[in-house]
CSV table of C-alpha atoms and ligand atoms in Angstrom, one decimal:
chain,number,residue,atom,x,y,z
N,1,MET,CA,-76.6,44.0,39.2
N,2,PRO,CA,-74.3,41.1,38.4
N,3,PRO,CA,-70.9,42.2,36.9
N,4,ILE,CA,-70.7,42.2,33.1
N,5,LYS,CA,-69.0,39.0,31.8
N,6,ARG,CA,-65.7,39.5,30.1
N,7,THR,CA,-66.0,39.1,26.4
N,8,LYS,CA,-63.4,36.7,24.8
N,9,PHE,CA,-61.8,38.0,21.6
N,10,LYS,CA,-58.9,37.2,19.4
N,11,LEU,CA,-57.4,39.6,17.0
N,12,ALA,CA,-55.2,38.5,14.0
N,13,PRO,CA,-51.7,40.2,13.8
N,14,GLU,CA,-53.0,42.3,10.9
N,15,GLN,CA,-55.8,43.6,13.0
N,16,LEU,CA,-53.5,44.4,15.8
N,17,LEU,CA,-51.2,46.3,13.4
N,18,ASP,CA,-54.3,48.1,12.1
N,19,MET,CA,-55.1,49.2,15.6
N,20,PHE,CA,-51.6,50.4,16.1
N,21,HIS,CA,-51.7,52.4,12.9
N,22,TRP,CA,-55.0,54.1,14.0
N,23,LEU,CA,-53.5,55.1,17.3
N,24,LYS,CA,-50.4,56.6,15.6
N,25,LEU,CA,-52.4,58.3,12.9
N,26,ILE,CA,-54.9,59.9,15.3
N,27,ARG,CA,-52.0,61.1,17.5
N,28,ALA,CA,-50.1,62.5,14.6
N,29,PHE,CA,-53.2,64.2,13.2
N,30,ASP,CA,-53.9,66.0,16.4
N,31,GLU,CA,-50.2,66.9,17.0
N,32,ARG,CA,-50.0,68.5,13.5
N,33,LEU,CA,-53.3,70.4,14.1
N,34,SER,CA,-51.8,71.8,17.3
N,35,ILE,CA,-48.8,73.1,15.3
N,36,LEU,CA,-51.1,74.4,12.5
N,37,VAL,CA,-53.2,76.4,15.1
N,38,ARG,CA,-50.0,78.2,16.1
N,39,GLN,CA,-49.3,78.9,12.5
N,40,GLY,CA,-52.7,80.5,12.2
N,41,LYS,CA,-53.9,78.0,9.5
N,42,VAL,CA,-56.9,76.6,11.4
N,43,ARG,CA,-60.1,78.4,11.3
N,44,SER,CA,-61.7,76.7,14.3
N,45,GLY,CA,-61.2,76.0,17.9
N,46,VAL,CA,-59.0,72.9,18.2
N,47,TYR,CA,-59.7,70.4,21.1
N,48,THR,CA,-57.1,67.7,20.8
N,49,GLY,CA,-57.6,64.2,22.2
N,50,ILE,CA,-53.9,63.6,22.6
N,51,GLY,CA,-53.5,61.0,25.3
N,52,GLN,CA,-57.0,59.7,24.8
N,53,GLU,CA,-56.6,57.9,21.5
N,54,ALA,CA,-57.2,54.4,22.9
N,55,ILE,CA,-60.8,55.3,23.5
N,56,VAL,CA,-61.8,56.2,19.9
N,57,VAL,CA,-59.7,53.4,18.5
N,58,GLY,CA,-61.0,50.8,20.9
N,59,THR,CA,-64.7,51.8,20.5
N,60,CYS,CA,-64.7,52.3,16.7
N,61,PHE,CA,-62.7,49.3,15.8
N,62,GLY,CA,-65.6,46.8,16.0
N,63,LEU,CA,-68.2,49.0,14.4
N,64,ARG,CA,-69.9,48.5,11.1
N,65,ARG,CA,-70.4,51.2,8.6
N,66,GLU,CA,-74.2,51.3,9.3
N,67,ASP,CA,-73.6,51.8,13.1
N,68,TYR,CA,-73.8,55.4,14.1
N,69,ILE,CA,-71.3,57.3,16.2
N,70,CYS,CA,-72.1,60.6,18.0
N,71,PRO,CA,-68.6,62.0,18.5
N,72,LEU,CA,-67.5,64.9,20.8
N,73,HIS,CA,-65.3,67.9,20.2
N,74,ARG,CA,-62.3,65.9,21.1
N,75,ASP,CA,-63.0,62.9,18.8
N,76,LEU,CA,-61.7,63.9,15.3
N,77,GLY,CA,-60.1,60.4,15.4
N,78,ALA,CA,-63.5,58.8,15.4
N,79,PHE,CA,-64.3,60.6,12.1
N,80,LEU,CA,-61.2,59.2,10.6
N,81,MET,CA,-61.9,55.7,11.8
N,82,LYS,CA,-65.5,55.8,10.5
N,83,GLY,CA,-64.1,56.6,7.1
N,84,VAL,CA,-63.6,60.3,6.6
N,85,GLU,CA,-60.4,60.8,4.6
N,86,PRO,CA,-57.6,62.7,6.5
N,87,ARG,CA,-57.5,65.4,3.7
N,88,VAL,CA,-61.2,66.0,4.0
N,89,MET,CA,-60.9,66.2,7.8
N,90,MET,CA,-58.0,68.7,7.4
N,91,SER,CA,-60.1,70.7,4.9
N,92,GLN,CA,-62.8,70.9,7.5
N,93,MET,CA,-60.4,72.3,10.1
N,94,PHE,CA,-59.2,74.9,7.5
N,95,ALA,CA,-62.9,75.8,6.7
N,96,LYS,CA,-62.4,75.0,3.0
N,97,GLN,CA,-64.9,74.0,0.4
N,98,THR,CA,-63.5,70.5,0.4
N,99,GLY,CA,-64.3,70.0,4.1
N,100,LEU,CA,-67.4,68.2,5.4
N,101,SER,CA,-69.4,71.4,5.9
N,102,LYS,CA,-67.9,73.0,2.9
N,103,GLY,CA,-66.4,75.8,5.0
N,104,ARG,CA,-69.7,77.0,6.4
N,105,ASP,CA,-69.4,75.8,10.0
N,106,SER,CA,-66.9,75.9,12.8
N,107,ALA,CA,-65.1,72.6,12.4
N,108,LEU,CA,-66.8,70.6,15.1
N,109,HIS,CA,-70.4,70.2,14.1
N,110,SER,CA,-70.2,68.3,11.0
N,111,GLY,CA,-71.7,64.8,10.4
N,112,VAL,CA,-71.7,62.4,7.5
N,113,SER,CA,-74.9,60.3,7.4
N,114,GLU,CA,-73.5,57.9,4.7
N,115,LEU,CA,-70.7,57.0,7.2
N,116,GLY,CA,-72.9,56.9,10.3
N,117,ILE,CA,-71.5,60.0,11.9
N,118,PHE,CA,-73.9,62.4,13.6
N,119,GLY,CA,-72.7,66.0,14.0
N,120,ASN,CA,-72.2,67.3,17.5
N,121,THR,CA,-73.8,70.3,19.1
N,122,SER,CA,-71.9,72.7,21.4
N,123,MET,CA,-74.3,72.2,24.3
N,124,LEU,CA,-72.7,69.6,26.5
N,125,GLY,CA,-74.8,66.4,26.8
N,126,ALA,CA,-77.2,67.5,24.1
N,127,ASN,CA,-75.9,64.9,21.7
N,128,LEU,CA,-77.1,62.1,24.1
N,129,PRO,CA,-80.9,62.4,23.7
N,130,VAL,CA,-80.4,62.6,20.0
N,131,ALA,CA,-78.2,59.5,20.1
N,132,ALA,CA,-81.0,57.8,22.1
N,133,GLY,CA,-83.4,58.8,19.3
N,134,LEU,CA,-81.2,57.3,16.7
N,135,ALA,CA,-81.0,54.1,18.7
N,136,LEU,CA,-84.8,54.1,18.9
N,137,THR,CA,-85.0,54.4,15.1
N,138,PHE,CA,-82.7,51.4,14.8
N,139,LYS,CA,-84.9,49.4,17.2
N,140,MET,CA,-88.2,50.4,15.5
N,141,GLU,CA,-86.7,49.5,12.1
N,142,ARG,CA,-85.7,46.1,13.5
N,143,THR,CA,-82.1,46.4,12.4
N,144,ASP,CA,-79.3,45.3,14.7
N,145,ASN,CA,-77.3,48.5,14.2
N,146,VAL,CA,-75.9,50.2,17.2
N,147,VAL,CA,-75.3,53.8,18.3
N,148,VAL,CA,-72.1,54.7,20.1
N,149,ALA,CA,-72.4,58.1,21.9
N,150,TYR,CA,-69.5,59.9,23.5
N,151,PHE,CA,-69.5,62.4,26.3
N,152,GLY,CA,-67.1,63.8,28.9
N,153,GLU,CA,-67.4,63.3,32.6
N,154,GLY,CA,-68.4,67.0,32.8
N,155,ALA,CA,-71.4,66.4,30.5
N,156,SER,CA,-72.6,63.6,32.8
N,157,ASN,CA,-73.7,66.3,35.3
N,158,VAL,CA,-76.1,67.8,32.8
N,159,GLY,CA,-79.8,67.0,32.7
N,160,ASP,CA,-79.7,65.8,29.1
N,161,PHE,CA,-77.3,63.0,30.1
N,162,HIS,CA,-79.8,61.7,32.7
N,163,GLU,CA,-82.8,62.0,30.4
N,164,ALA,CA,-81.0,60.1,27.6
N,165,LEU,CA,-79.9,57.3,29.9
N,166,ASN,CA,-83.3,57.0,31.4
N,167,PHE,CA,-85.0,56.8,28.0
N,168,ALA,CA,-82.4,54.3,26.7
N,169,GLY,CA,-82.8,52.1,29.8
N,170,VAL,CA,-86.6,52.1,29.7
N,171,HIS,CA,-86.7,51.2,26.0
N,172,ARG,CA,-83.7,48.9,26.1
N,173,LEU,CA,-82.2,50.8,23.2
N,174,PRO,CA,-79.2,49.6,21.2
N,175,ILE,CA,-76.7,52.2,22.4
N,176,VAL,CA,-73.3,52.3,24.0
N,177,PHE,CA,-72.6,55.4,26.1
N,178,VAL,CA,-68.9,56.0,26.2
N,179,CYS,CA,-67.6,58.4,28.9
N,180,GLU,CA,-64.2,59.9,28.1
N,181,ASN,CA,-63.4,60.7,31.7
N,182,ASN,CA,-60.2,62.8,31.3
N,183,GLN,CA,-60.4,64.2,34.8
N,184,TYR,CA,-61.2,67.8,34.0
N,185,ALA,CA,-64.2,69.6,32.5
N,186,TYR,CA,-62.4,72.6,31.2
N,187,SER,CA,-60.6,73.7,34.4
N,188,VAL,CA,-62.9,71.9,36.9
N,189,PRO,CA,-61.4,68.7,38.3
N,190,ILE,CA,-63.7,65.8,38.7
N,191,GLU,CA,-63.8,65.9,42.5
N,192,ARG,CA,-65.2,69.4,42.3
N,193,SER,CA,-68.1,68.4,40.1
N,194,MET,CA,-69.1,64.9,41.2
N,195,ALA,CA,-69.6,63.3,44.7
N,196,ILE,CA,-69.0,59.7,43.4
N,197,ASP,CA,-65.8,58.1,42.0
N,198,ASP,CA,-67.2,56.4,38.9
N,199,VAL,CA,-69.5,57.9,36.2
N,200,ALA,CA,-70.2,54.2,35.4
N,201,ASP,CA,-72.3,53.9,38.6
N,202,ARG,CA,-74.8,56.3,37.1
N,203,ALA,CA,-76.0,53.6,34.6
N,204,HIS,CA,-77.3,51.5,37.4
N,205,SER,CA,-79.9,54.1,38.3
N,206,TYR,CA,-81.3,53.7,34.8
N,207,GLY,CA,-81.4,49.9,34.8
N,208,PHE,CA,-78.4,48.9,32.8
N,209,ASP,CA,-74.8,48.1,33.3
N,210,GLY,CA,-71.9,50.5,33.6
N,211,VAL,CA,-68.3,49.6,33.7
N,212,ALA,CA,-65.2,51.7,34.6
N,213,ILE,CA,-62.1,50.7,32.7
N,214,ASN,CA,-58.6,51.9,31.9
N,215,GLY,CA,-59.3,54.1,28.9
N,216,ASN,CA,-55.6,54.1,28.0
N,217,ASP,CA,-55.6,50.4,27.3
N,218,VAL,CA,-56.9,50.0,23.7
N,219,LEU,CA,-57.5,46.3,24.1
N,220,ALA,CA,-59.5,46.8,27.3
N,221,VAL,CA,-61.6,49.4,25.6
N,222,TYR,CA,-62.1,47.2,22.6
N,223,GLN,CA,-63.0,44.2,24.8
N,224,SER,CA,-65.6,46.2,26.8
N,225,THR,CA,-67.0,47.7,23.5
N,226,LEU,CA,-67.3,44.2,21.9
N,227,GLY,CA,-69.4,43.0,24.9
N,228,ALA,CA,-71.6,46.1,24.8
N,229,LEU,CA,-72.1,45.9,21.0
N,230,ALA,CA,-73.1,42.2,21.3
N,231,ARG,CA,-75.7,43.1,24.0
N,232,ALA,CA,-77.0,46.0,22.0
N,233,ARG,CA,-77.3,44.0,18.8
N,234,GLY,CA,-78.9,41.1,20.7
N,235,GLY,CA,-81.7,43.3,22.0
N,236,GLU,CA,-80.3,43.5,25.6
N,237,GLY,CA,-80.2,47.3,25.6
N,238,PRO,CA,-77.6,49.9,26.6
N,239,THR,CA,-74.2,49.8,28.3
N,240,LEU,CA,-72.2,52.7,29.8
N,241,ILE,CA,-68.4,52.3,29.4
N,242,GLU,CA,-66.5,54.8,31.5
N,243,CYS,CA,-62.9,55.2,30.1
N,244,LYS,CA,-60.5,56.7,32.6
N,245,THR,CA,-58.0,58.8,30.8
N,246,TYR,CA,-56.3,62.2,30.7
N,247,ARG,CA,-56.0,64.9,28.1
N,248,TRP,CA,-52.4,66.0,27.7
N,249,HIS,CA,-53.2,69.5,26.3
N,250,GLY,CA,-55.5,72.1,27.7
N,251,HIS,CA,-59.2,72.0,27.1
N,252,SER,CA,-58.5,73.6,23.7
N,253,GLU,CA,-55.3,74.8,22.1
N,254,HIS,CA,-55.9,78.3,23.6
N,255,ASP,CA,-55.9,76.9,27.2
N,256,LYS,CA,-52.5,76.6,28.9
N,257,ALA,CA,-54.0,74.4,31.6
N,258,PHE,CA,-52.4,76.2,34.5
N,259,TYR,CA,-54.9,74.6,36.8
N,260,ARG,CA,-53.1,71.3,36.9
N,261,SER,CA,-49.6,70.3,38.1
N,262,GLU,CA,-46.6,69.2,36.0
N,263,GLU,CA,-46.3,66.1,38.2
N,264,GLU,CA,-49.9,65.1,37.4
N,265,LEU,CA,-49.3,65.5,33.7
N,266,ALA,CA,-46.0,63.5,33.9
N,267,MET,CA,-47.7,60.7,35.8
N,268,TRP,CA,-50.4,60.4,33.1
N,269,LYS,CA,-47.9,60.7,30.3
N,270,SER,CA,-46.2,57.7,31.8
N,271,ARG,CA,-49.4,55.8,31.0
N,272,ASP,CA,-49.4,56.9,27.3
N,273,PRO,CA,-51.6,54.4,25.4
N,274,ILE,CA,-49.2,54.2,22.4
N,275,PRO,CA,-46.0,52.9,24.0
N,276,THR,CA,-48.0,50.6,26.2
N,277,PHE,CA,-49.6,49.0,23.1
N,278,THR,CA,-46.3,49.1,21.3
N,279,SER,CA,-44.6,47.0,24.0
N,280,TYR,CA,-47.5,44.6,24.0
N,281,LEU,CA,-47.2,44.0,20.3
N,282,GLN,CA,-43.4,43.8,20.4
N,283,ALA,CA,-43.5,41.2,23.2
N,284,ARG,CA,-45.7,39.1,21.0
N,285,HIS,CA,-43.5,39.6,17.9
N,286,VAL,CA,-46.3,41.3,16.0
N,287,LEU,CA,-44.5,44.5,15.5
N,288,THR,CA,-40.9,45.1,14.5
N,289,ASP,CA,-38.8,48.3,14.5
N,290,ASP,CA,-38.9,48.3,10.7
N,291,GLN,CA,-42.7,48.1,10.7
N,292,ILE,CA,-42.9,51.0,13.2
N,293,ARG,CA,-40.6,53.1,10.9
N,294,ASP,CA,-42.7,52.2,7.9
N,295,ILE,CA,-46.0,53.0,9.6
N,296,GLU,CA,-44.7,56.3,10.9
N,297,ALA,CA,-43.4,57.3,7.4
N,298,ARG,CA,-46.7,56.5,5.8
N,299,ILE,CA,-48.6,58.5,8.4
N,300,SER,CA,-46.3,61.4,8.1
N,301,GLN,CA,-46.8,61.4,4.3
N,302,THR,CA,-50.6,61.1,4.7
N,303,ILE,CA,-50.7,64.1,7.0
N,304,ASP,CA,-48.4,66.2,4.8
N,305,GLU,CA,-50.6,65.4,1.8
N,306,ALA,CA,-53.7,66.3,3.9
N,307,VAL,CA,-52.2,69.7,4.9
N,308,GLU,CA,-51.2,70.4,1.3
N,309,TYR,CA,-54.6,69.5,0.0
N,310,ALA,CA,-56.4,71.7,2.6
N,311,THR,CA,-54.0,74.6,2.1
N,312,ASN,CA,-54.6,74.7,-1.7
N,313,ALA,CA,-58.3,74.0,-1.5
N,314,PRO,CA,-60.7,76.8,-2.4
N,315,ASP,CA,-62.4,79.0,0.3
N,316,PRO,CA,-66.2,78.9,0.5
N,317,LEU,CA,-68.0,81.3,-1.8
N,318,PRO,CA,-70.4,83.9,-0.4
N,319,GLU,CA,-73.0,82.9,-3.0
N,320,ASP,CA,-73.0,79.4,-1.6
N,321,ALA,CA,-73.8,80.4,2.0
N,322,LEU,CA,-77.4,79.4,1.7
N,323,THR,CA,-77.1,76.2,-0.3
N,324,ASP,CA,-77.9,72.9,1.4
N,325,LEU,CA,-80.3,74.6,3.8
N,326,TYR,CA,-82.7,71.9,5.3
N,327,ALA,CA,-85.5,74.4,5.8
D,401,TPP,C1,-74.4,72.9,28.7
D,401,TPP,C2,-73.0,73.5,28.5
D,401,TPP,N1,-72.4,74.1,29.6
D,401,TPP,C3,-71.2,74.6,29.5
D,401,TPP,C4,-70.5,74.5,28.3
D,401,TPP,C5,-69.1,75.1,28.1
D,401,TPP,N2,-68.1,74.0,28.0
D,401,TPP,C6,-67.7,73.6,26.8
D,401,TPP,S1,-66.7,72.2,26.9
D,401,TPP,C7,-66.8,72.2,28.6
D,401,TPP,C8,-66.1,71.2,29.4
D,401,TPP,C9,-66.4,69.8,28.9
D,401,TPP,O1,-65.9,68.9,29.8
D,401,TPP,P1,-66.2,67.3,29.6
D,401,TPP,O2,-67.7,67.1,29.4
D,401,TPP,O3,-65.7,66.6,30.7
D,401,TPP,O4,-65.5,67.0,28.2
D,401,TPP,P2,-64.0,67.2,27.9
D,401,TPP,O5,-63.9,68.5,27.2
D,401,TPP,O6,-63.2,67.1,29.1
D,401,TPP,O7,-63.6,66.1,26.9
D,401,TPP,C10,-67.6,73.3,29.0
D,401,TPP,C11,-67.9,73.5,30.5
D,401,TPP,C12,-71.2,73.9,27.2
D,401,TPP,N3,-70.6,73.8,26.0
D,401,TPP,N4,-72.4,73.4,27.3
């Protein structure tokens, strides 16, 4: 298969600053959640994506409201980028009435159809056939909307992954499969679960392109996504983008991650997507120290307000347990 052509793009300074803001907000949101877990305030498992932010920022940045995302347990940032307010997201983590599932769900399975967010299921890979179904709907309705479906490298070993890619390839569906390859599926390192180096290669078996990129480079992720979105909107079918990255925390906040070395963590921390992008912006005179301070202050205020709002929000009521039942 010929290599995917690189998509040309130009972002205005305001757009670059917007990207920077999202990276910082998502990092700060996850970091605060990590503290709140230790304070016993969160009524859910918390699976932070600290270190992986460039993936959700780079993949969501070019989306329209009507496009659908199928996020993973580690992608709270994608909810924010698709339009969920931080205080609503925080309420969701606190299992309050003001959260997306009104406090009747563990935090990770909610969706918002008006914003194009499909709720995740716990079974790894199970979101992918559903995502392919959504993409089939878009194709049958003759819209040019696209589905962006996220999965971990661990999930790419599950049957559902292969069925979804096969179906998407056969029907040339408008879908972008985004692999967040953070090197571990819980405690299992990638070399113990896969005999190939790149998950991206798996796309070729299903008749479409796969590309492996630096998932800590937000512009590289954005660029690959732009190309994949254009192909999907133009009727050329799916693309798999494998983003190589690393999660700084354990699988979840209760996992101390003793299965990996300090040296390995330090090496990946030196590839932190935020300072890399900060240096890029500063070298181009798009971002000043004052702007950084201003953005950080605004984010800190947003998150403080979100925590206060969620803390004071009402708990779900027993009599509401059966409202909103679909069937
Ligand atoms: C089918 C299935 N098998 C096992 C699990 C238990 N489990 C939950 S998350 C996880 C690891 C996921 O790894 P990966 O897909 O790489 O995503 P990551 O958490 O690294 O982002 C496992 C094994 C599950 N939820 N579903």
